Tab-separated table of C-alpha atoms in Angstrom:
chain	number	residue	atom	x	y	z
A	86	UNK	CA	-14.198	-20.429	-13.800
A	87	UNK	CA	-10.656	-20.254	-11.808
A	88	UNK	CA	-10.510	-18.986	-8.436
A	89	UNK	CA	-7.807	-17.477	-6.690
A	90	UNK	CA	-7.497	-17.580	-3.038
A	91	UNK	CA	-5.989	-14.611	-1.312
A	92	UNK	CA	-5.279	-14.451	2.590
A	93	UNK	CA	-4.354	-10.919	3.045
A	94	UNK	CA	-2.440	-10.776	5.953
A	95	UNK	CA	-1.080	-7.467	7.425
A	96	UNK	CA	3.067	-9.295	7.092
A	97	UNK	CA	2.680	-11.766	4.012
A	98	UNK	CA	0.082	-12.243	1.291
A	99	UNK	CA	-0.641	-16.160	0.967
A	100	UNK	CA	-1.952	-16.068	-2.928
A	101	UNK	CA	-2.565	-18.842	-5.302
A	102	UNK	CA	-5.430	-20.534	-7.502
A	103	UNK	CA	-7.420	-23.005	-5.658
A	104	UNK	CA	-5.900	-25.845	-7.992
A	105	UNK	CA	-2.142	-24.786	-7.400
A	106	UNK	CA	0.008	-24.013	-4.697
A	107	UNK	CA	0.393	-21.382	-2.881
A	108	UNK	CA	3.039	-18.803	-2.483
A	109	UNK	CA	4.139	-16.519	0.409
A	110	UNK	CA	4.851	-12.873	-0.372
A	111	UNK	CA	5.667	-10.073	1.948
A	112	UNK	CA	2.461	-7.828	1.482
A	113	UNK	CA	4.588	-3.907	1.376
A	114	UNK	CA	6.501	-2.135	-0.243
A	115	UNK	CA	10.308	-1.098	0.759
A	116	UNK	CA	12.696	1.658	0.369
A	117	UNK	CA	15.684	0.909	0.549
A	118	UNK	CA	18.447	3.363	1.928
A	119	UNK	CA	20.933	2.628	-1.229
A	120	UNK	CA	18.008	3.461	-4.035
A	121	UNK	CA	15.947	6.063	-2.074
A	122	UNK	CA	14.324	6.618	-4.739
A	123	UNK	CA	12.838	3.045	-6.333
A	124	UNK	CA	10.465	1.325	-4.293
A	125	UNK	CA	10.146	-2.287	-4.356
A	126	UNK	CA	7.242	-4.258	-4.023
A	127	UNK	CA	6.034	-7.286	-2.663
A	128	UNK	CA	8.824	-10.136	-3.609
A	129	UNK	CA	11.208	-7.532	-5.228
A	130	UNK	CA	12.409	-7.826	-2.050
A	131	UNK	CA	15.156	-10.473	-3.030
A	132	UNK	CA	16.444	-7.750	-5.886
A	133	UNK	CA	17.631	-5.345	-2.992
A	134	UNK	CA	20.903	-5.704	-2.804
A	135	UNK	CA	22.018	-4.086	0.500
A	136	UNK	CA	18.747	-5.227	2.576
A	137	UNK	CA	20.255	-2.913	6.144
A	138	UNK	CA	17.830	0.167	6.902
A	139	UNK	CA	15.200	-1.138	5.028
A	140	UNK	CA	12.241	1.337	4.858
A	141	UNK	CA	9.028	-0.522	4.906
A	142	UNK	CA	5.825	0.418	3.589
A	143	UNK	CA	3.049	-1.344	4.904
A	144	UNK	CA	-0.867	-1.273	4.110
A	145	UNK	CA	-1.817	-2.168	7.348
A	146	UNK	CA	-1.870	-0.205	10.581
A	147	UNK	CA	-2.870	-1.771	13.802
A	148	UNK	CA	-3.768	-5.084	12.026
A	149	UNK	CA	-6.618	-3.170	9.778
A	150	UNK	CA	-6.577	-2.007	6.356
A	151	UNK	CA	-5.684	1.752	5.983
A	152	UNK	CA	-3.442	2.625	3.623
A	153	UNK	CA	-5.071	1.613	0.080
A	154	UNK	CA	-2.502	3.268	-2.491
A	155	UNK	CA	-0.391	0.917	-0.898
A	156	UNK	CA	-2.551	-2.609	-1.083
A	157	UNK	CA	-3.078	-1.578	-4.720
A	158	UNK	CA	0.367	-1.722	-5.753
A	159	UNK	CA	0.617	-4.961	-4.051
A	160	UNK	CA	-2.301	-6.359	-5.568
A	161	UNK	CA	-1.627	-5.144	-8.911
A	162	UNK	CA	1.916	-6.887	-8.549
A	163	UNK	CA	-0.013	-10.246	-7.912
A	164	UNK	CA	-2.751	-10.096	-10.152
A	165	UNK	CA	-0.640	-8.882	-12.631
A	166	UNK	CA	1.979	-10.401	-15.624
A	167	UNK	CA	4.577	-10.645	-13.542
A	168	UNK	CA	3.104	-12.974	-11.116
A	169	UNK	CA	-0.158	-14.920	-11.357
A	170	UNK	CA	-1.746	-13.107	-14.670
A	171	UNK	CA	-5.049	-13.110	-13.639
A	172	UNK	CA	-8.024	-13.089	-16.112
A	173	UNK	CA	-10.481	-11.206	-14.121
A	174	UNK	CA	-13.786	-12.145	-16.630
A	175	UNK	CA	-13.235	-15.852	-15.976
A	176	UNK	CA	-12.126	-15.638	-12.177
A	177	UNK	CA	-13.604	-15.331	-8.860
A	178	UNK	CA	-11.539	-14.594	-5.588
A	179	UNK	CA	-11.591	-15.295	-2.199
A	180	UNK	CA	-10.258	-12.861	0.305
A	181	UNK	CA	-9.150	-12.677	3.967
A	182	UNK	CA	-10.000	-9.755	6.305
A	183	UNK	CA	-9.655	-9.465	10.216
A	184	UNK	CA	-12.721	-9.561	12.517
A	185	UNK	CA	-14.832	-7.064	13.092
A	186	UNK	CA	-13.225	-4.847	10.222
A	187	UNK	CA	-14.770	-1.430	10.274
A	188	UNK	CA	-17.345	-0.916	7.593
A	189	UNK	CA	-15.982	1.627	5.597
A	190	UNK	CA	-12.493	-0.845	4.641
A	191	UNK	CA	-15.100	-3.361	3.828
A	192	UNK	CA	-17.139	-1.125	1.288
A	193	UNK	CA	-13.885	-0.144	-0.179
A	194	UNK	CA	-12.893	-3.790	-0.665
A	195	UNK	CA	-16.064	-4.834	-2.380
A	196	UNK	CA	-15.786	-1.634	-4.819
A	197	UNK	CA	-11.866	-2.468	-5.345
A	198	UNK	CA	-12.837	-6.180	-6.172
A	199	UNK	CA	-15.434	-5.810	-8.477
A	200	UNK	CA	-15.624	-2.099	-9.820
A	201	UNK	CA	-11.886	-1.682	-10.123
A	202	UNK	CA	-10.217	-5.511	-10.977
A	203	UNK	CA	-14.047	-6.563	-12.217
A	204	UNK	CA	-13.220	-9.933	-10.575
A	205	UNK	CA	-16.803	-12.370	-11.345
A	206	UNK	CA	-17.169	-13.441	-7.985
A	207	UNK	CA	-16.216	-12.652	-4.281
A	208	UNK	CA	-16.182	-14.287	-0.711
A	209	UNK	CA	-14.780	-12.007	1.799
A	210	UNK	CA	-13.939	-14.122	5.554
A	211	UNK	CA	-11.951	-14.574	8.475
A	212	UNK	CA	-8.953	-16.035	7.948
A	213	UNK	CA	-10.054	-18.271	11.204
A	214	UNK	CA	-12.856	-19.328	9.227
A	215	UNK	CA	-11.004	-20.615	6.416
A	216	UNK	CA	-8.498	-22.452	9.699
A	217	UNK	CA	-11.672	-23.897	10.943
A	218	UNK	CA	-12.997	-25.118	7.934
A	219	UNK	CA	-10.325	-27.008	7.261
A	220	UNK	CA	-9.936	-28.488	10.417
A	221	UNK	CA	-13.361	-29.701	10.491
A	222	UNK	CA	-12.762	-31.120	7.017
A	223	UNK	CA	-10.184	-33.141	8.368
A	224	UNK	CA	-11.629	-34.388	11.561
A	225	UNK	CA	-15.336	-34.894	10.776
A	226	UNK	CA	-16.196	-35.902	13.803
A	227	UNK	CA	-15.399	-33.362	15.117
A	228	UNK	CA	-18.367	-30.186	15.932
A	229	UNK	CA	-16.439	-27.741	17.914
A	230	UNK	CA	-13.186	-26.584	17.619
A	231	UNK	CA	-11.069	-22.828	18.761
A	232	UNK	CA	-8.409	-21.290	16.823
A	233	UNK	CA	-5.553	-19.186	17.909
A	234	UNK	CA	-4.369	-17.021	15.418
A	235	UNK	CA	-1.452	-15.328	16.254
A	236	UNK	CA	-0.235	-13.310	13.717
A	237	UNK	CA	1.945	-9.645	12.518
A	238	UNK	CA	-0.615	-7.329	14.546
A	239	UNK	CA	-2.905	-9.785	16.867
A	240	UNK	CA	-3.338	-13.052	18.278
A	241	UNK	CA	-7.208	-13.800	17.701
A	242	UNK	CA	-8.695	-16.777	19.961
A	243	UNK	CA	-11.906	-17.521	18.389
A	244	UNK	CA	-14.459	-20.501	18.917
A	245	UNK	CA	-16.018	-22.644	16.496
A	246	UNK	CA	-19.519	-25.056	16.128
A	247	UNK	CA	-20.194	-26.531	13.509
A	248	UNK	CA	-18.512	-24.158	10.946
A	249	UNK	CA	-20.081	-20.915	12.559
A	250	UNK	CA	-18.105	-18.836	14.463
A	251	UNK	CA	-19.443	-18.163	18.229
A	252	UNK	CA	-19.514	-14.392	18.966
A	253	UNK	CA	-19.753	-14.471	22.488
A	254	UNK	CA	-16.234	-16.141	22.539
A	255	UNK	CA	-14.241	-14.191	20.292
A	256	UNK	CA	-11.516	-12.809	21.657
A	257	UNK	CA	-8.165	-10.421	20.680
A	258	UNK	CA	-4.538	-9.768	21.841
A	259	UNK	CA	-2.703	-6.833	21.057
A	260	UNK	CA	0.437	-9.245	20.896
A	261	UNK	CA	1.709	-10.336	16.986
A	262	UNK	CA	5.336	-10.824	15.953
A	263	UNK	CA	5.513	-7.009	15.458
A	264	UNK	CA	5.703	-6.452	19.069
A	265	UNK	CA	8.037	-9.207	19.509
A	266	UNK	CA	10.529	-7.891	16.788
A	267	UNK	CA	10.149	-4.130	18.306
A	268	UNK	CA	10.534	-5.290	21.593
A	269	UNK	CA	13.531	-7.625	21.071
A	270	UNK	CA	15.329	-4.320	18.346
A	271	UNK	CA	15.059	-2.154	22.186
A	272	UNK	CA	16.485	-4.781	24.352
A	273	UNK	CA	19.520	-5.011	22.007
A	274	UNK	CA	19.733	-1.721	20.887
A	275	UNK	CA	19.471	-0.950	25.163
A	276	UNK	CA	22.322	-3.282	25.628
A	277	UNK	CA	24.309	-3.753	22.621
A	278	UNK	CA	24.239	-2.316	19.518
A	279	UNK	CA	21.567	0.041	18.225
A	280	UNK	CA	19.150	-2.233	15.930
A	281	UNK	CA	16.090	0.673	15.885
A	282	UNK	CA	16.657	0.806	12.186
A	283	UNK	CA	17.141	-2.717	11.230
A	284	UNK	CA	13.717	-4.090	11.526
A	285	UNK	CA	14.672	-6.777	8.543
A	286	UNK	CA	17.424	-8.095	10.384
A	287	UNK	CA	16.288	-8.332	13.955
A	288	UNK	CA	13.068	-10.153	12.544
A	289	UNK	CA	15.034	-12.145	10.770
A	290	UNK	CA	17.517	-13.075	14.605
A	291	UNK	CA	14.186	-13.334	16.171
A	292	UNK	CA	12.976	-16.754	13.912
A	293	UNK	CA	16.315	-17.761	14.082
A	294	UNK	CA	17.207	-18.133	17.799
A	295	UNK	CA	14.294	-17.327	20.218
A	296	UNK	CA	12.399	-19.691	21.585
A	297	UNK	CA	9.114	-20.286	24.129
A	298	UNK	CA	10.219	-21.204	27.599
A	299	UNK	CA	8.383	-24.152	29.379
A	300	UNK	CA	10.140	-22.960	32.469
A	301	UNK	CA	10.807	-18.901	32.906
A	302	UNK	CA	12.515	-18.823	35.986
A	303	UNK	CA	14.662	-22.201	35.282
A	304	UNK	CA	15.822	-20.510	31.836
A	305	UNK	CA	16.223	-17.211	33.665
A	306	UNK	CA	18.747	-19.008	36.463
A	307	UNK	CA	20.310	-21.361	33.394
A	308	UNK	CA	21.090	-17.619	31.366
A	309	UNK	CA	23.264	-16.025	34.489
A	310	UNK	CA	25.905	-18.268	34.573
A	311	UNK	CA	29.252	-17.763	33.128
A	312	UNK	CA	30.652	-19.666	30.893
A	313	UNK	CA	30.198	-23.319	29.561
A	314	UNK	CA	27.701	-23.878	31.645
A	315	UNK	CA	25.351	-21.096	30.543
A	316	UNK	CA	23.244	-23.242	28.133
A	317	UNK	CA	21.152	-20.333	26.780
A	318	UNK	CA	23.743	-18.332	25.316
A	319	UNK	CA	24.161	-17.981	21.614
A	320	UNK	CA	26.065	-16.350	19.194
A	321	UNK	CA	24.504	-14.286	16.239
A	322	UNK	CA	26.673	-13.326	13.193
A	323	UNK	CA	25.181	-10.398	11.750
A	324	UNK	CA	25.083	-9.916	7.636
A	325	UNK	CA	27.371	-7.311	6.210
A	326	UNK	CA	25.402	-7.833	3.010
A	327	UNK	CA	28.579	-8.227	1.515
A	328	UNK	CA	30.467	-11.687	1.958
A	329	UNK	CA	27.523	-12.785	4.721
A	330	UNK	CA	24.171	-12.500	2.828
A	331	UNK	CA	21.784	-13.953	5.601
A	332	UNK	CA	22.544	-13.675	9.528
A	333	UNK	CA	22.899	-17.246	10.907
A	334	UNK	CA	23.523	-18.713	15.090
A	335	UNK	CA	27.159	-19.599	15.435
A	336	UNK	CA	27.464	-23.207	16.202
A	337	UNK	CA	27.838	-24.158	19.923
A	338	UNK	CA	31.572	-25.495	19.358
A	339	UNK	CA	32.680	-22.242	17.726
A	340	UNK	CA	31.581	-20.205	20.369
A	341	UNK	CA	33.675	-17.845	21.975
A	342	UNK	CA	33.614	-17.896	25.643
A	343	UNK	CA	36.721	-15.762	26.409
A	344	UNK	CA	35.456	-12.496	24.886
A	345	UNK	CA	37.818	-12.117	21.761
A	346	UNK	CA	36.394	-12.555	18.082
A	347	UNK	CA	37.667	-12.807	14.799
A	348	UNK	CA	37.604	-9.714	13.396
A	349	UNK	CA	35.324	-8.715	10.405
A	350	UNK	CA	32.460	-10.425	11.809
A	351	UNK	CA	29.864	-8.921	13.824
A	352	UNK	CA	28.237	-10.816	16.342
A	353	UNK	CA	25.181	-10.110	18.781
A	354	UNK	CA	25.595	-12.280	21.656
A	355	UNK	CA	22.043	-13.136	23.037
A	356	UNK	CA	21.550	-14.715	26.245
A	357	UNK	CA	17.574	-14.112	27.587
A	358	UNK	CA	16.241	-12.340	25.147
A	359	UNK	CA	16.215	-15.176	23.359
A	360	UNK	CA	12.727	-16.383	25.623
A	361	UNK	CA	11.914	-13.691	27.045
A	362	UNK	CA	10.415	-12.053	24.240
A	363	UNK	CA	8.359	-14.646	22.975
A	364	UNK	CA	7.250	-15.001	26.314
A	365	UNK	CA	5.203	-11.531	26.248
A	366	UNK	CA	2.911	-13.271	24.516
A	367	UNK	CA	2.138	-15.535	27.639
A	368	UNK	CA	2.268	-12.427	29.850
A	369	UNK	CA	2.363	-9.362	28.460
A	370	UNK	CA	1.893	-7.348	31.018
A	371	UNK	CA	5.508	-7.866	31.640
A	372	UNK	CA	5.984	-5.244	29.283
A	373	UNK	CA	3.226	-3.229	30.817
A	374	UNK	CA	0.329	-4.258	28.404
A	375	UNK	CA	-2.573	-5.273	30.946
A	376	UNK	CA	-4.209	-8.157	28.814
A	377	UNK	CA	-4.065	-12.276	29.706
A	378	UNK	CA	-1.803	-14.180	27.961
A	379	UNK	CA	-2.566	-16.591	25.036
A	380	UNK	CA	-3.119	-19.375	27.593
A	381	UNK	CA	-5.545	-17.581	30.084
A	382	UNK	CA	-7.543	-15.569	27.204
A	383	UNK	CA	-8.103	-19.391	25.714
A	384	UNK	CA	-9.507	-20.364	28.848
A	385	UNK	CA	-11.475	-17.103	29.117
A	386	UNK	CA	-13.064	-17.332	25.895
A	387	UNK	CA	-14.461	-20.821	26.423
A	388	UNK	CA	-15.740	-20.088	29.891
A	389	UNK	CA	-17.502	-17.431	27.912
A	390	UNK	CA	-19.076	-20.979	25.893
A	391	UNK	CA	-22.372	-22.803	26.736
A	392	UNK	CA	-20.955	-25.658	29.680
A	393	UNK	CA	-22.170	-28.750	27.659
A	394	UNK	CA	-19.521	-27.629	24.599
A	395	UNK	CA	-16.849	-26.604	26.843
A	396	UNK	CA	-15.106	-29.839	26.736
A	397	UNK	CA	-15.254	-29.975	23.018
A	398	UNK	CA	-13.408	-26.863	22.719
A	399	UNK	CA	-10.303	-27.935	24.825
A	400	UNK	CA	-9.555	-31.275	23.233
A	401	UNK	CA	-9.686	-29.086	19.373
A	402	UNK	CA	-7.561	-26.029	19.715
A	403	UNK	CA	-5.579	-25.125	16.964
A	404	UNK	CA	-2.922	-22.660	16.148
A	405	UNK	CA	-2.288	-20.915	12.925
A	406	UNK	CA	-0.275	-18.143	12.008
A	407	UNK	CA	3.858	-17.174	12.057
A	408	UNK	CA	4.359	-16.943	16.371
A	409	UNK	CA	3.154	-20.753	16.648
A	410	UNK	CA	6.523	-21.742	14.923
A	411	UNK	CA	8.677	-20.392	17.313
A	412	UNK	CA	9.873	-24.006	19.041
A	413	UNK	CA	8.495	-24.912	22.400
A	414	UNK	CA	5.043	-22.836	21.354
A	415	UNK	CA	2.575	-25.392	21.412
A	416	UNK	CA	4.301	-27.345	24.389
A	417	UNK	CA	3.798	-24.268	26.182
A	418	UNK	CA	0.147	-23.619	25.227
A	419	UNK	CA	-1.011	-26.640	26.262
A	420	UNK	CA	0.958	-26.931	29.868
A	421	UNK	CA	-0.872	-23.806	30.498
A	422	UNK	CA	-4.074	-24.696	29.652
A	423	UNK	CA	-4.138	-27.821	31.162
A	424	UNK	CA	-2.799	-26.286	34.496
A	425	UNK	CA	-5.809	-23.739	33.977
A	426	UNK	CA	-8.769	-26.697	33.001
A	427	UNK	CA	-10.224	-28.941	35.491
A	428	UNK	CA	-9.140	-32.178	35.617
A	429	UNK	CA	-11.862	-34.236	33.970
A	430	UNK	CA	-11.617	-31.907	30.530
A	431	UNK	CA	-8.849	-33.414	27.952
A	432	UNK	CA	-6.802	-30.657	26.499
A	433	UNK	CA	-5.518	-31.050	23.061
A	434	UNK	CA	-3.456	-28.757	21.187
A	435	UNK	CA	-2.877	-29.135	17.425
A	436	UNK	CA	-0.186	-27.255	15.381
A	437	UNK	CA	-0.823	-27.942	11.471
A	438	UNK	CA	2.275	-28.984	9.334
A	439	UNK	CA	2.628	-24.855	7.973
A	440	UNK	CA	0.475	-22.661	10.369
A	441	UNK	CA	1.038	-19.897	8.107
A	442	UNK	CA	-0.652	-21.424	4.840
A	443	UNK	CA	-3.373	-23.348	7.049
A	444	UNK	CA	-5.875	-20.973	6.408
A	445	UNK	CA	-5.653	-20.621	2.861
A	446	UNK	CA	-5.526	-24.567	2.662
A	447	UNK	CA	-8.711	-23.676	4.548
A	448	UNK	CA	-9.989	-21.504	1.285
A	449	UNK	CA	-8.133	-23.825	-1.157
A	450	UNK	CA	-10.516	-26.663	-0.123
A	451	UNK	CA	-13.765	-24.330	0.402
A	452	UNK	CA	-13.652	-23.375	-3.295
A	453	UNK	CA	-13.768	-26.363	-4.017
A	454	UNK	CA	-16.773	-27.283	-1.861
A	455	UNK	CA	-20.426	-27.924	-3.847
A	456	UNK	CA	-21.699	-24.941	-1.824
A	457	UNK	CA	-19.308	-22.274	-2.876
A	458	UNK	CA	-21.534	-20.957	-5.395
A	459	UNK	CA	-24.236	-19.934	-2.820
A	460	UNK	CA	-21.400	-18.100	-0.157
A	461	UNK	CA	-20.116	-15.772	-3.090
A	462	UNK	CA	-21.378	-12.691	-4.633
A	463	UNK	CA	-21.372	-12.164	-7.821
A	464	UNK	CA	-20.725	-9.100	-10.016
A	465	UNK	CA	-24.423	-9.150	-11.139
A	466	UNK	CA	-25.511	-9.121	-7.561
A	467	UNK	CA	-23.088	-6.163	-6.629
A	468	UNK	CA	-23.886	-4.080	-9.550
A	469	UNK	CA	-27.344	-4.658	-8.800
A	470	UNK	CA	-27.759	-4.507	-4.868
A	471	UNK	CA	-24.417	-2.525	-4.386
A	472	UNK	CA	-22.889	-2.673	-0.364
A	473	UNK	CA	-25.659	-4.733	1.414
A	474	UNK	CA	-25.650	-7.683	-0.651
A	475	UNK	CA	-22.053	-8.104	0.401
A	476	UNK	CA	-23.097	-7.182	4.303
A	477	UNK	CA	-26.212	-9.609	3.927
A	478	UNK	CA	-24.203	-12.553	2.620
A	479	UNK	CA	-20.287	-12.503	4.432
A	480	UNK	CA	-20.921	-13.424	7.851
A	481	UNK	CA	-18.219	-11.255	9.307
């Protein structure tokens, strides 16, 4: 019996069998303002060939599940011959879904799974879970640990003991890297050029040169000079799609400080936008959205925690998912929590090798684990039971 683990995120799919590797594929489908009329899905991506004004289709709204036509497609691209050919009598899957997913996406699921693909076998979790697991795999003597998840829709902070998630802890941010991406396409369609079309590209200038401040108002003074001496600036070359297939950060020594540029190329010039939009997710209600940042809602959540485990919980915290990559992240998180923790409490923050594959690692390693065969349902069980075998045996 193969198994195929699947964490479904609302940006990328991270799919593979539990005894290969894993692959990341944008989970949509695009338009694409050359061919109106093909859509492409998942990794077709790479086929378009003029990637500006890309139309994007996505299966998730507000980080939950809504648009199934959608998913389907996707799925069916996966499971099917062009990708990972999957035998569904001989395999059994393991899927991702948020927290707290609404009922009715969850029923849907569990007849999609095993009425529609007739997959054997399903476990549907957390992603966190899966982040957790893992983690406690790999430091086993360790009981407690919390994982931030910050991902396309929502960072989730959520507390583990002893493999079980703690409810009264769990906690969500309405920040993800679409926010960040929308926010920086206003600033620099407000100042510069208007990007409110070019979601691909400006996502793409956002991994490329933003960054998290360890010191706002330093970086704030640093961007306002003129000149040499303004060590923030950078220079973006745009992609015409043509001769430049993938934007890219002019090098400092080409930069152009008196103003003129060789024609042909177009170039965004990005001064404090490059932290100051990553820095919403330490305080968003800079942009008016009245939550705590990452730091404070970590703090929040484990005062939420029995006192004895407190402790425990700041020297595991872990992040997982794409925002943790941008540079300076972790740095940041844990300056802020320490400045936030008493004194006596060690803080230690731990950013995995790929946050975004971590939690399928996670599910990777739990399919392999002597006890997978009691956490999954089988077909015989649905087909039997129907809906509350499902709600009886995922703790979700």
């Amino acid at each position: 019996m193969t198994t195929v683990v699947l964490d479904n995120g609302a940006y990328t799919a991270k799919i593979g069998y539990s005894h290969e590797n894993v692959s990341v594929i944008p989970n949509c489908q695009f338009r694409s303002k050359t061919a109106r009329l093909k859509t492409f899905t998942a990794n077709q991506i790479d086929e378009i060939k003029d990637p500006s004004g890309l139309f994007y289709i996505l299966p998730f709204q507000k980080g939950y599940l809504v648009n199934w036509d959608v998913q389907r497609k996707v799925w069916d691209h996966l499971f099917g011959k062009e990708m990972y050919k999957v035998d569904f009598a001989d395999t059994s899957i393991v899927i991702t879904e948020p927290y707290f997913n609404f009922t009715s996406i969850q029923e849907s699921m569990n007849e999609i799974l095993f009425e529609e693909y007739q997959f054997q076998a399903a476990l549907r979790i957390n992603a966190g879970s899966l982040s957790a697991h893992k983690y406690f795999q790999e430091n086993s003597s360790e009981l407690c640990c919390i994982v931030v998840d910050s991902g396309y829709s929502f960072t989730h902070i959520v507390p583990y003991c002893r493999g079980k998630k703690m409810k009264d802890g769990i906690c969500r941010l309405n920040v993800g890297g679409k926010l960040l991406t929308n926010h920086l396409k206003e600033i620099i369609s407000y100042r510069q050029l208007h990007v409110m079309d070019e979601t691909h590209v400006i996502n793409q200038v956002k991994e490329d040169v933003c960054y998290v401040s360890q010191d706002f108002y330093k970086d704030m003074a640093v961007a306002q000079l003129k000149g040499k001496e303004n060590t923030v600036m950078r220079d973006y070359v745009l992609p015409d799609f043509s001769t430049i297939k993938k934007g890219f950060c002019k090098p400092l020594e080409e930069m152009n400080f008196t103003g003129k540029c060789k024609t042909g190329e177009q170039i965004l010039r990005l001064t404090n936008e490059r932290f100051a939009v990553p820095e919403t997710a330490f305080h968003p209600s800079d942009i008016g959205i009245q939550e705590m940042g990452i730091p404070e809602a970590l703090v929040n959540s484990v005062q939420n925690l029995p006192e004895e485990m407190q402790p425990h919980f700041f020297k595991n915290i872990v992040l997982t998912g794409g925002n943790t990559l941008f540079s300076g992240f972790r740095d940041r998180v844990y300056k802020d929590v320490r400045s936030l923790t008493p004194t006596d409490f060690d803080v230690s923050v731990v950013q995995p090798q790929n946050p975004i594959c971590y939690p399928w690692e996670g599910g990777k390693l739990l399919s392999e684990n002597p006890d997978f065969d009691e956490m999954v349902v089988t077909r015989e069980d649905y087909e039997e039971n129907g809906h509350c075998i499902c709600e009886e045996k995922f703790d979700i």
